[in-house]
Coordinates of C-alpha atoms in Angstrom, one line a residue:
Chain Y
M202 CA 0.0 0.0 0.0
T203 CA 1.1 3.6 -0.5
A204 CA 1.0 5.8 2.6
P205 CA -0.7 9.1 2.1
A206 CA 1.3 12.3 2.1
L207 CA 1.7 14.0 5.5
N208 CA -0.1 17.2 6.3
P209 CA 2.1 19.7 4.4
D210 CA 2.5 22.0 7.5
S211 CA 3.7 19.3 9.8
G212 CA 7.3 18.6 8.9
V213 CA 8.3 18.3 12.6
A214 CA 6.4 16.7 15.4
R215 CA 7.4 17.1 19.1
V216 CA 7.1 13.9 21.0
V217 CA 6.8 14.0 24.8
C218 CA 6.9 10.7 26.8
E219 CA 5.9 11.2 30.5
Q220 CA 7.4 8.8 33.0
L221 CA 4.8 8.9 35.8
A222 CA 4.2 7.3 39.2
P223 CA 0.5 6.6 39.5
R224 CA -0.9 5.3 42.9
V225 CA -2.4 1.9 42.5
G226 CA -6.1 1.9 43.1
D227 CA -6.4 5.7 43.4
L228 CA -8.4 6.6 40.3
A229 CA -9.1 10.2 41.1
H230 CA -5.4 10.9 41.9
N231 CA -4.2 9.2 38.8
M232 CA -6.7 10.9 36.5
E233 CA -5.5 14.3 37.7
L234 CA -1.9 13.0 37.3
A235 CA -2.6 12.2 33.6
L236 CA -4.5 15.4 32.9
D237 CA -1.7 17.4 34.5
A238 CA 0.9 15.6 32.3
V239 CA -1.1 16.4 29.2
R240 CA -1.5 20.0 30.3
R241 CA 2.2 20.3 30.7
A242 CA 2.9 18.6 27.3
R243 CA 0.4 21.0 25.7
S244 CA 2.1 24.0 27.1
D245 CA 5.4 22.6 25.7
R246 CA 3.6 22.4 22.3
A247 CA 3.8 18.6 22.2
D248 CA 2.3 17.1 19.1
I249 CA 2.3 13.6 20.5
V250 CA 2.3 12.8 24.2
V251 CA 2.6 9.3 25.5
L252 CA 1.8 8.2 29.1
P253 CA 2.5 4.8 30.7
E254 CA 0.4 1.6 30.7
L255 CA -2.5 1.6 33.2
T256 CA -1.8 5.3 34.1
T257 CA -5.3 5.8 35.6
S258 CA -5.3 2.6 37.7
G259 CA -1.8 1.7 38.7
Y260 CA -0.5 -1.8 38.0
V261 CA 0.2 -4.1 41.0
F262 CA -3.4 -4.9 41.9
A263 CA -4.1 -6.8 45.1
D264 CA -7.0 -8.6 43.5
T265 CA -9.6 -8.4 40.7
D266 CA -11.8 -6.2 42.9
E267 CA -9.2 -3.6 43.1
A268 CA -8.6 -3.7 39.3
R269 CA -12.4 -3.5 38.8
R270 CA -12.7 -0.4 41.1
T271 CA -10.2 1.5 38.9
A272 CA -11.7 0.4 35.6
I273 CA -13.4 3.0 33.3
T274 CA -15.0 3.0 29.9
P275 CA -14.0 5.1 26.9
S276 CA -17.1 7.2 27.6
D277 CA -16.0 8.1 31.1
A278 CA -15.9 11.8 32.0
F279 CA -12.1 11.5 32.3
F280 CA -11.8 11.1 28.5
A281 CA -14.2 14.1 28.0
D282 CA -11.9 16.1 30.3
L283 CA -8.9 15.0 28.3
T284 CA -10.6 15.9 25.1
N285 CA -11.5 19.3 26.4
L286 CA -7.8 19.8 27.4
L287 CA -6.8 19.1 23.8
A288 CA -9.5 21.4 22.3
G289 CA -8.0 23.8 19.8
T290 CA -4.7 21.9 19.6
R291 CA -3.5 19.2 17.2
T292 CA -2.0 17.3 20.2
V293 CA -2.5 13.6 20.2
A294 CA -2.4 11.7 23.6
V295 CA -1.8 8.0 24.0
L296 CA -2.2 6.5 27.4
G297 CA -3.0 3.3 29.2
F298 CA -6.1 2.7 31.3
C299 CA -7.9 -0.2 32.9
E300 CA -10.9 -0.7 30.7
D301 CA -14.3 -1.7 32.0
A302 CA -16.1 -3.8 29.4
G303 CA -19.0 -5.3 31.3
P304 CA -17.9 -8.6 32.8
T305 CA -14.4 -8.3 31.4
L306 CA -11.5 -6.0 32.1
Y307 CA -8.9 -5.1 29.5
N308 CA -5.4 -3.6 29.8
S309 CA -6.1 -0.9 27.2
A310 CA -4.6 2.2 25.6
A311 CA -6.6 5.1 24.2
V312 CA -5.6 7.5 21.5
V313 CA -7.3 10.9 22.2
D314 CA -7.3 14.2 20.4
A315 CA -9.5 17.3 20.3
D316 CA -12.1 15.2 18.5
G317 CA -12.3 12.7 21.4
V318 CA -11.2 9.1 21.8
R319 CA -9.9 8.1 18.3
A320 CA -9.0 4.5 19.1
V321 CA -8.9 2.0 21.9
Y322 CA -6.4 -0.9 21.7
R323 CA -6.7 -3.8 24.1
K324 CA -3.4 -5.4 24.9
T325 CA -3.1 -8.8 23.2
H326 CA 0.0 -10.2 25.0
L327 CA -0.5 -10.2 28.8
W328 CA 2.4 -10.3 31.1
D329 CA 2.5 -12.5 34.2
R330 CA -0.2 -11.6 36.8
E331 CA -2.0 -9.5 34.3
T332 CA -3.5 -12.8 33.2
L333 CA -5.3 -13.0 36.5
F334 CA -7.1 -9.7 36.0
F335 CA -7.4 -9.0 32.3
T336 CA -8.8 -10.6 29.2
P337 CA -6.4 -10.5 26.2
G338 CA -7.5 -8.3 23.3
E339 CA -8.9 -10.0 20.2
Q340 CA -8.0 -7.4 17.6
M341 CA -4.8 -6.4 16.0
A342 CA -3.2 -3.2 17.1
P343 CA -4.5 -0.1 15.3
V344 CA -2.9 2.7 13.2
V345 CA -4.4 6.1 13.7
T346 CA -3.9 8.8 11.1
T347 CA -3.1 12.2 12.7
P348 CA -1.9 15.5 11.3
H349 CA 1.6 14.6 12.4
G350 CA 1.7 11.1 10.8
R351 CA 0.4 7.7 11.4
I352 CA 0.6 6.4 14.9
G353 CA 0.5 2.7 15.8
V354 CA -0.1 1.6 19.4
L355 CA 1.3 -1.3 21.4
I356 CA 1.4 -1.9 25.1
C357 CA 4.5 -3.1 27.0
Y358 CA 5.0 -6.9 26.4
D359 CA 3.4 -6.6 23.0
L360 CA 6.6 -4.9 21.7
E361 CA 8.6 -8.0 22.5
F362 CA 6.8 -9.8 19.7
P363 CA 8.4 -8.8 16.4
E364 CA 5.2 -9.8 14.6
M365 CA 3.4 -6.8 16.2
S366 CA 5.7 -4.0 15.2
R367 CA 6.0 -5.6 11.8
R368 CA 2.3 -5.6 11.3
L369 CA 2.0 -1.9 12.3
A370 CA 4.8 -1.0 10.0
T371 CA 3.2 -2.8 7.0
A372 CA -0.1 -1.0 7.9
G373 CA 1.7 2.3 7.5
A374 CA 2.6 3.4 11.0
D375 CA 5.3 6.0 11.1
L376 CA 5.6 5.9 14.9
I377 CA 4.6 3.3 17.4
A378 CA 3.5 4.7 20.8
V379 CA 4.1 2.3 23.6
P380 CA 2.6 2.9 27.0
T381 CA 4.5 0.5 29.2
N382 CA 5.2 -0.6 32.8
W383 CA 8.5 -2.4 32.6
P384 CA 9.3 -4.3 35.8
L385 CA 13.0 -3.8 36.7
E386 CA 15.1 -6.8 35.8
E387 CA 18.7 -7.5 36.6
R388 CA 21.0 -6.9 33.7
P389 CA 24.8 -7.0 33.1
D390 CA 26.7 -3.8 34.2
G391 CA 26.7 -1.2 31.5
E392 CA 23.9 -2.7 29.5
R393 CA 20.6 -1.0 28.6
P394 CA 17.4 -2.7 29.7
A395 CA 16.7 -5.6 27.3
E396 CA 13.3 -4.1 26.6
I397 CA 14.9 -1.1 25.1
V398 CA 17.3 -3.2 23.0
Q399 CA 14.3 -4.9 21.6
A400 CA 12.6 -1.6 20.9
Q401 CA 15.7 -0.3 19.1
A402 CA 15.7 -3.5 17.0
A403 CA 12.0 -3.2 16.2
A404 CA 12.5 0.5 15.1
R405 CA 15.4 -0.4 12.8
A406 CA 13.8 -3.6 11.4
N407 CA 10.8 -1.6 10.4
G408 CA 12.1 1.9 9.8
V409 CA 9.7 3.4 12.3
Y410 CA 10.0 5.7 15.3
I411 CA 9.1 4.2 18.7
A412 CA 8.1 6.2 21.8
C413 CA 7.9 4.3 25.0
A414 CA 6.5 5.9 28.2
D415 CA 7.5 3.8 31.3
R416 CA 6.7 4.1 35.0
S417 CA 8.8 5.7 37.6
G418 CA 8.9 5.0 41.3
T419 CA 8.1 1.7 43.1
E420 CA 4.6 0.2 43.5
R421 CA 4.0 -2.4 46.3
G422 CA 7.6 -3.4 46.1
Q423 CA 7.7 -3.6 42.4
A424 CA 10.5 -1.3 41.0
W425 CA 10.2 -0.1 37.5
T426 CA 12.9 0.1 34.8
Q427 CA 12.3 3.8 34.2
G428 CA 13.2 3.2 30.6
T429 CA 11.1 5.9 29.0
S430 CA 12.8 6.5 25.5
V431 CA 12.2 7.8 22.1
I432 CA 13.9 5.8 19.4
N433 CA 14.4 7.0 15.8
Q434 CA 13.7 5.1 12.6
Y435 CA 17.3 3.8 12.5
G436 CA 17.0 2.3 16.0
W437 CA 19.0 5.0 17.9
I438 CA 17.7 6.5 21.1
T439 CA 17.2 10.2 20.7
A440 CA 15.7 11.0 24.2
T441 CA 15.3 9.3 27.5
A442 CA 13.7 10.3 30.8
G443 CA 16.3 8.3 32.8
A444 CA 16.1 7.5 36.5
T445 CA 13.8 9.9 38.2
D446 CA 13.0 11.3 41.7
G447 CA 10.2 8.8 42.1
T448 CA 7.5 11.2 40.9
R449 CA 7.9 12.0 37.3
H450 CA 10.3 12.8 34.5
R451 CA 10.0 13.0 30.7
A452 CA 11.6 12.4 27.4
V453 CA 11.2 15.2 24.8
T454 CA 12.4 15.2 21.2
D455 CA 11.4 16.5 17.8
V456 CA 10.9 13.9 15.1
F457 CA 10.4 14.0 11.4
L458 CA 7.8 11.3 10.9
H459 CA 7.8 11.6 7.1
L460 CA 11.3 10.1 7.2
A461 CA 9.8 6.8 8.3
R462 CA 8.1 6.5 4.9
D463 CA 11.4 6.0 3.1
K464 CA 12.3 2.4 3.7
S465 CA 15.2 2.3 1.2
L466 CA 18.5 1.0 2.6
S467 CA 20.7 0.9 -0.5
P468 CA 20.2 1.2 -4.3
H469 CA 19.0 -2.4 -4.2
N470 CA 17.3 -2.7 -0.8
D471 CA 14.0 -1.7 0.9
L472 CA 13.2 -2.8 4.4
L473 CA 9.7 -3.9 3.8
R474 CA 9.9 -4.9 0.1
D475 CA 12.9 -7.2 0.9
R476 CA 10.7 -9.4 3.1
R477 CA 10.4 -12.9 1.6
T478 CA 6.7 -13.3 2.4
D479 CA 6.7 -16.3 0.0
L480 CA 9.0 -18.1 2.4
Y481 CA 8.0 -17.2 6.0
A482 CA 5.3 -19.8 6.2
Q483 CA 7.5 -22.5 4.9
E484 CA 8.8 -25.2 7.3
S485 CA 12.5 -25.1 8.0
P486 CA 14.2 -28.2 6.5
Q487 CA 15.1 -30.4 9.4
L488 CA 18.5 -32.1 8.9
Chain F
M233 CA 6.5 -29.7 18.5
T234 CA 8.6 -31.1 21.3
A235 CA 12.3 -30.8 20.8
P236 CA 14.3 -34.0 21.4
A237 CA 16.6 -34.4 24.4
L238 CA 20.1 -33.3 23.9
N239 CA 22.8 -35.9 23.8
P240 CA 23.3 -36.7 27.5
D241 CA 27.0 -36.2 27.4
S242 CA 26.9 -32.8 25.8
G243 CA 25.9 -30.3 28.5
V244 CA 28.4 -27.7 27.4
A245 CA 29.3 -26.7 23.9
R246 CA 32.3 -24.6 23.0
V247 CA 31.5 -22.0 20.3
V248 CA 34.3 -20.4 18.3
C249 CA 33.6 -17.7 15.8
E250 CA 36.5 -16.8 13.6
Q251 CA 36.8 -13.3 12.2
L252 CA 38.7 -13.8 9.0
A253 CA 40.1 -11.7 6.2
P254 CA 39.8 -13.7 3.0
R255 CA 41.3 -12.2 -0.2
V256 CA 38.6 -11.6 -2.8
G257 CA 39.0 -13.9 -5.8
D258 CA 41.8 -16.0 -4.3
L259 CA 40.1 -19.3 -3.9
A260 CA 43.2 -21.4 -3.0
H261 CA 44.3 -18.9 -0.3
N262 CA 40.8 -18.6 1.2
M263 CA 40.3 -22.4 1.3
E264 CA 43.5 -22.8 3.3
L265 CA 42.4 -19.9 5.5
A266 CA 39.2 -21.7 6.3
L267 CA 40.8 -25.0 6.9
D268 CA 43.4 -23.4 9.1
A269 CA 40.7 -21.7 11.2
V270 CA 38.9 -25.0 11.6
R271 CA 42.2 -26.8 12.5
R272 CA 42.8 -24.2 15.2
A273 CA 39.2 -24.5 16.4
R274 CA 39.5 -28.2 16.6
S275 CA 42.7 -28.0 18.6
D276 CA 40.8 -25.7 21.0
R277 CA 38.1 -28.4 21.3
A278 CA 35.5 -26.3 19.6
D279 CA 32.1 -28.0 19.3
I280 CA 30.7 -25.4 16.9
V281 CA 32.9 -23.2 14.7
V282 CA 31.5 -20.4 12.6
L283 CA 33.3 -18.7 9.8
P284 CA 32.2 -15.6 7.8
E285 CA 29.9 -15.3 4.8
L286 CA 31.6 -16.0 1.5
T287 CA 34.8 -17.2 3.3
T288 CA 36.2 -19.1 0.3
S289 CA 35.5 -16.4 -2.3
G290 CA 35.7 -12.9 -0.7
Y291 CA 32.9 -10.4 -1.1
V292 CA 33.5 -7.3 -3.1
F293 CA 33.5 -8.9 -6.6
A294 CA 34.5 -6.8 -9.5
D295 CA 32.0 -8.6 -11.7
T296 CA 30.1 -11.8 -12.2
D297 CA 33.1 -13.5 -13.8
E298 CA 35.1 -13.0 -10.7
A299 CA 32.3 -14.4 -8.5
R300 CA 32.0 -17.3 -10.9
R301 CA 35.7 -18.1 -10.8
T302 CA 35.5 -18.5 -7.0
A303 CA 32.3 -20.6 -7.0
I304 CA 32.4 -24.2 -5.8
T305 CA 29.8 -26.9 -5.4
P306 CA 29.2 -28.8 -2.1
S307 CA 31.0 -31.8 -3.7
D308 CA 34.2 -29.8 -4.2
A309 CA 37.4 -31.3 -2.8
F310 CA 37.5 -28.5 -0.3
F311 CA 34.5 -29.9 1.6
A312 CA 36.1 -33.3 1.5
D313 CA 39.2 -31.8 3.1
L314 CA 37.1 -30.1 5.7
T315 CA 35.3 -33.3 6.4
N316 CA 38.6 -35.1 6.8
L317 CA 39.8 -32.4 9.2
L318 CA 36.7 -33.1 11.4
A319 CA 37.1 -36.9 11.3
G320 CA 37.0 -38.4 14.7
T321 CA 35.6 -35.2 16.3
R322 CA 32.1 -34.0 17.0
T323 CA 32.9 -30.5 15.8
V324 CA 30.4 -28.9 13.5
A325 CA 31.6 -26.1 11.1
V326 CA 29.3 -23.5 9.5
L327 CA 30.8 -21.3 6.8
G328 CA 29.9 -19.2 3.9
F329 CA 30.9 -20.0 0.3
C330 CA 30.0 -18.9 -3.2
E331 CA 28.0 -21.8 -4.6
D332 CA 28.2 -22.9 -8.2
A333 CA 24.8 -24.3 -9.2
G334 CA 25.1 -24.4 -12.9
P335 CA 24.0 -21.2 -14.5
T336 CA 23.2 -19.7 -11.1
L337 CA 25.4 -18.6 -8.2
Y338 CA 24.2 -18.6 -4.6
N339 CA 25.5 -16.9 -1.5
S340 CA 25.4 -20.0 0.6
A341 CA 26.5 -21.5 3.9
A342 CA 27.4 -25.1 4.5
V343 CA 27.1 -27.1 7.8
V344 CA 29.8 -29.6 7.8
D345 CA 30.8 -32.3 10.3
A346 CA 32.8 -35.6 10.3
D347 CA 30.0 -37.1 8.1
G348 CA 30.4 -34.5 5.4
V349 CA 28.2 -31.6 4.3
R350 CA 25.1 -31.9 6.4
A351 CA 23.2 -28.9 5.0
V352 CA 23.6 -26.1 2.4
Y353 CA 21.5 -22.9 3.0
R354 CA 21.2 -20.4 0.2
K355 CA 20.8 -16.8 1.4
T356 CA 17.3 -15.6 0.9
H357 CA 17.7 -11.9 1.6
L358 CA 20.4 -10.4 -0.6
W359 CA 22.2 -7.2 0.3
D360 CA 22.9 -4.4 -2.2
R361 CA 25.3 -5.5 -5.0
E362 CA 24.9 -9.2 -4.1
T363 CA 21.7 -8.8 -6.2
L364 CA 24.0 -8.4 -9.2
F365 CA 25.8 -11.7 -8.7
F366 CA 23.6 -14.0 -6.8
T367 CA 20.2 -15.6 -7.1
P368 CA 18.2 -15.5 -3.8
G369 CA 17.5 -18.9 -2.2
E370 CA 14.1 -20.4 -2.5
Q371 CA 14.0 -22.5 0.6
M372 CA 13.6 -21.5 4.3
A373 CA 16.7 -21.7 6.4
P374 CA 17.4 -25.1 7.9
V375 CA 17.8 -26.5 11.4
V376 CA 20.5 -29.2 11.7
T377 CA 20.5 -31.6 14.7
T378 CA 23.9 -32.2 16.1
P379 CA 25.2 -33.8 19.3
H380 CA 25.5 -30.4 20.8
G381 CA 22.0 -29.2 20.1
R382 CA 20.0 -27.9 17.1
I383 CA 21.7 -25.4 14.9
G384 CA 19.9 -23.0 12.6
V385 CA 21.7 -21.1 9.9
L386 CA 21.2 -17.5 8.6
I387 CA 23.5 -15.4 6.5
C388 CA 24.1 -11.7 7.3
Y389 CA 21.1 -9.5 6.1
D390 CA 18.7 -12.5 6.7
L391 CA 19.1 -11.8 10.4
E392 CA 17.6 -8.4 10.1
F393 CA 14.2 -10.0 9.2
P394 CA 12.6 -11.1 12.5
E395 CA 10.6 -13.6 10.6
M396 CA 13.7 -15.6 9.9
S397 CA 15.0 -16.0 13.5
R398 CA 11.4 -16.7 14.6
R399 CA 11.0 -19.4 12.0
L400 CA 14.2 -21.1 13.1
A401 CA 13.2 -20.9 16.8
T402 CA 9.8 -22.4 16.2
A403 CA 11.5 -25.2 14.2
G404 CA 13.5 -26.0 17.4
A405 CA 16.8 -24.2 16.8
D406 CA 18.9 -23.8 20.0
L407 CA 21.5 -21.7 18.4
I408 CA 21.6 -19.7 15.1
A409 CA 24.9 -19.6 13.4
V410 CA 25.3 -16.5 11.2
P411 CA 28.2 -16.3 8.8
T412 CA 28.2 -12.5 8.0
N413 CA 30.1 -9.7 6.2
W414 CA 28.8 -6.6 7.9
P415 CA 29.9 -3.5 6.0
L416 CA 31.0 -0.8 8.4
E417 CA 28.3 1.8 8.9
E418 CA 28.5 5.1 10.9
R419 CA 26.9 4.9 14.3
P420 CA 26.5 7.3 17.3
D421 CA 29.5 7.4 19.7
G422 CA 29.4 4.6 22.2
E423 CA 26.8 2.6 20.4
R424 CA 27.2 -1.0 19.3
P425 CA 26.8 -1.8 15.6
A426 CA 23.0 -1.8 14.8
E427 CA 23.4 -5.3 13.4
I428 CA 24.5 -6.6 16.8
V429 CA 21.6 -4.8 18.5
Q430 CA 19.3 -6.6 16.1
A431 CA 21.0 -9.9 16.8
Q432 CA 20.6 -9.4 20.6
A433 CA 16.9 -8.7 20.1
A434 CA 16.5 -11.7 17.9
A435 CA 18.2 -13.9 20.6
R436 CA 16.0 -12.6 23.4
A437 CA 12.7 -12.6 21.4
N438 CA 13.3 -16.3 20.7
G439 CA 15.3 -17.5 23.6
V440 CA 18.1 -18.8 21.3
Y441 CA 21.8 -18.4 21.2
I442 CA 23.2 -16.5 18.2
A443 CA 26.8 -16.9 16.9
C444 CA 27.9 -14.3 14.3
A445 CA 31.2 -14.6 12.5
D446 CA 32.0 -11.3 10.8
R447 CA 34.9 -10.2 8.5
S448 CA 38.0 -8.4 9.5
G449 CA 40.2 -6.2 7.4
T450 CA 39.2 -4.1 4.4
E451 CA 38.4 -5.4 1.0
R452 CA 38.6 -3.1 -2.1
G453 CA 37.9 -0.1 0.1
Q454 CA 35.1 -1.8 2.0
A455 CA 35.7 -1.7 5.7
W456 CA 34.0 -4.3 7.9
T457 CA 32.2 -3.9 11.2
Q458 CA 34.3 -6.6 12.8
G459 CA 31.3 -7.4 14.9
T460 CA 31.9 -11.1 15.6
S461 CA 29.9 -11.9 18.6
V462 CA 28.3 -14.8 20.5
I463 CA 25.0 -13.8 22.2
N464 CA 23.2 -15.8 24.8
Q465 CA 19.5 -16.8 25.0
Y466 CA 18.7 -13.7 27.0
G467 CA 20.2 -11.4 24.4
W468 CA 23.5 -10.6 26.2
I469 CA 26.8 -10.7 24.4
T470 CA 29.1 -13.3 26.0
A471 CA 32.1 -13.1 23.6
T472 CA 33.3 -10.8 20.9
A473 CA 36.3 -10.8 18.6
G474 CA 36.6 -7.0 18.6
A475 CA 38.6 -5.0 16.2
T476 CA 41.5 -7.0 14.9
D477 CA 44.9 -6.6 13.3
G478 CA 43.5 -6.9 9.8
T479 CA 44.1 -10.6 9.6
R480 CA 42.0 -12.5 12.1
H481 CA 40.6 -12.7 15.6
R482 CA 38.0 -14.9 17.3
A483 CA 35.2 -15.1 19.8
V484 CA 35.2 -18.1 22.1
T485 CA 32.7 -19.0 24.7
D486 CA 31.1 -22.1 26.2
V487 CA 27.3 -22.3 25.9
F488 CA 24.6 -24.5 27.4
L489 CA 22.3 -25.1 24.5
H490 CA 19.8 -27.0 26.5
L491 CA 18.9 -23.8 28.3
A492 CA 17.4 -22.5 25.0
R493 CA 14.7 -25.2 25.3
D494 CA 13.2 -23.5 28.3
K495 CA 11.1 -20.6 27.0
S496 CA 9.3 -19.7 30.2
L497 CA 9.6 -16.1 31.3
S498 CA 7.3 -16.1 34.3
P499 CA 4.8 -18.4 35.9
H500 CA 2.3 -17.2 33.3
N501 CA 4.5 -16.6 30.3
D502 CA 6.3 -18.6 27.6
L503 CA 8.2 -16.8 24.8
L504 CA 6.8 -18.9 22.0
R505 CA 3.5 -20.0 23.4
D506 CA 2.6 -16.4 24.1
R507 CA 2.6 -15.6 20.4
R508 CA -0.9 -14.6 19.1
T509 CA -0.7 -16.5 15.9
D510 CA -4.5 -16.0 15.6
L511 CA -3.9 -12.3 15.2
Y512 CA -0.7 -11.7 13.2
A513 CA -2.4 -12.1 9.9
Q514 CA -5.2 -9.7 10.8
E515 CA -5.2 -6.3 9.3
S516 CA -4.6 -3.4 11.7
P517 CA -7.7 -1.3 12.2
Q518 CA -7.1 2.0 10.3
L519 CA -8.6 4.9 12.2

């Protein structure tokens, strides 16, 4: 498919990823935390603002009841407040929330702009205890056309499946926004978190930007990686939030999303056209 | 599928990746270079030895005639010599060669042990000017069962397609051997070569070891990345050859290939079973 031209007056887009520390179970507090982050991003003229996974609910639920008490629907007043905040701007916000869908709960992300909730994506790859509270999503991750470019959405563990970033790239995503809660894992001295290495590889393999908003602080003993990063279409990190004071910090960078539409690597190579889709379903010869 | 048990007396396997500097077009010299590297690896009790892409021919061909003059078939005396070298050992060698297949040339890799040529893989993703000389392979990359574990084979640019490493992992590969010739690319200060970042991500996404043998030296003005590395099943680099003196250097490490058979990540997660193969062929919702 041929991706449409970008809005002609949108050569540069400012991306802000906010590394927040919601309080688990405290919906009112976390909603204000999210709105405040978007207010700040708006005043910094952010075009795209990404907040963490499950920003409005927190993550380390004691039980399903607690998860349920923090669940909201996309028609909740919170999203109306967020939409109002974005009125008159072209800012697009992507954030995680605990979605109330009747008997089921989803670990979801919403894409919101001045027109309201543009998309809701329900996480399809659940991590560890999330399987106790959430139902996995049944629909492939979306690509949302915005004045700044096309934004794909994944949530945390989804990004570790190369199939997901590939699918979004072939659907025309220029940038993948990734609300995440990366639990801190041990790693060799001097190494980046492995999740970031995988994000870098996903960006380079697909020639797309990736903007990950991670958690800060510690929640019920769970420390977070604080890996908030923006990665360019060559796989290099252009901004990070870094370790924070336990409340919040942010990664800010200006990106040129139209550059993600050029997948050429050499006079003879193109990242997506070079795929051998005729082969990938073949069995490997076993010798 | 259930992977078979490893040979009970093969808990540890020594991997040696030789970073060589063949001379383009000098078949006799390069064959001796390859045999010498395998001799050295054998005396170091290597179980698995990986040599670069196109070891026997060199890479920067002036024209198709030069490529053709360095092409050999899997029944060439060179492979008999290599087999003889490995007689009485359980050493497995993986190396790149320019394959003569009648009117066509392939950029191929052979897996050789004391029984002879066990497998030939023809590179399926050709890089840049390779498209002028070679025909792309038409068969998925193989997995070869050895006493040390199951070895998958990719060549250089193949590894940048996550579909390929995924396919080998689902076919049971414990380690992916990657003969490569990585042309040196600019990168930000302090960063690893992007190809290695992608190899690390491929290892972690699939829980497999990856052993890359790159080139050293410079060939007709083309500098090489000298990125020879062995990467463990968590995506961490356990051995590198590093920059060399222009002739050769090597990465040596002992690996426990049976560890690659455990894909569990948490009480609720498994790297391969967590794939949502029901979803990956779905179109992304376009909003």
